[in-house]
C-alpha positions in Angstrom: 45.2 -13.8 24.6 45.6 -10.4 26.1 48.3 -9.6 28.7 47.7 -7.2 31.6 50.6 -6.3 33.8 50.2 -5.3 37.5 51.8 -2.1 38.7 54.3 -4.2 40.8 55.1 -6.3 37.7 55.9 -3.2 35.7 58.1 -1.9 38.6 59.9 -5.2 38.8 60.4 -5.3 35.1 61.8 -1.7 35.0 64.6 -2.6 37.5 65.9 -5.5 35.3 68.7 -5.0 32.8 67.5 -3.8 29.4 68.4 -7.1 27.7 66.3 -9.1 30.2 63.4 -6.7 29.7 63.6 -7.2 25.9 63.8 -11.0 26.3 60.8 -11.1 28.6 58.7 -8.8 26.5 59.6 -10.8 23.3 58.7 -14.1 25.0 55.4 -12.7 26.4 54.4 -11.5 22.9 55.2 -15.0 21.6 53.0 -16.6 24.3 50.2 -14.1 23.6 50.0 -15.2 19.9 49.6 -18.9 20.7 46.3 -20.8 20.7 47.3 -22.6 23.9 50.1 -20.8 25.7 49.4 -22.8 28.9 51.2 -25.8 27.4 54.4 -23.9 28.2 53.3 -23.0 31.7 53.8 -24.8 34.9 50.7 -25.1 37.1 51.6 -23.9 40.7 50.4 -25.8 43.7 50.4 -22.8 46.1 48.0 -20.2 44.6 48.8 -17.3 47.0 50.6 -15.3 44.3 49.4 -16.8 41.0 48.1 -20.0 39.4 50.7 -20.5 36.7 54.3 -19.5 35.8 56.4 -19.2 32.7 60.2 -19.6 33.0 62.1 -17.1 30.8 65.8 -17.6 31.3 66.6 -17.1 35.0 63.3 -15.3 35.6 59.8 -16.6 36.5 56.7 -14.9 35.3 53.8 -15.6 37.6 50.3 -15.2 36.2 46.6 -16.0 36.5 44.2 -16.8 33.6 40.9 -14.8 33.7 
């Protein structure tokens, strides 16, 4: 699985504390190596922003699958 970040996601990530940035990056690398990372994702009912989300600590990572 390949991960592409939007410009707004990069901006949002850059304002977080360094420890949170590392934790999110580490977890996203973990998910990208899995055969089925969606088993850890929650399917969202309102698709305005994204179709799925991961919860990483107190943060939510919204994403779509293409």
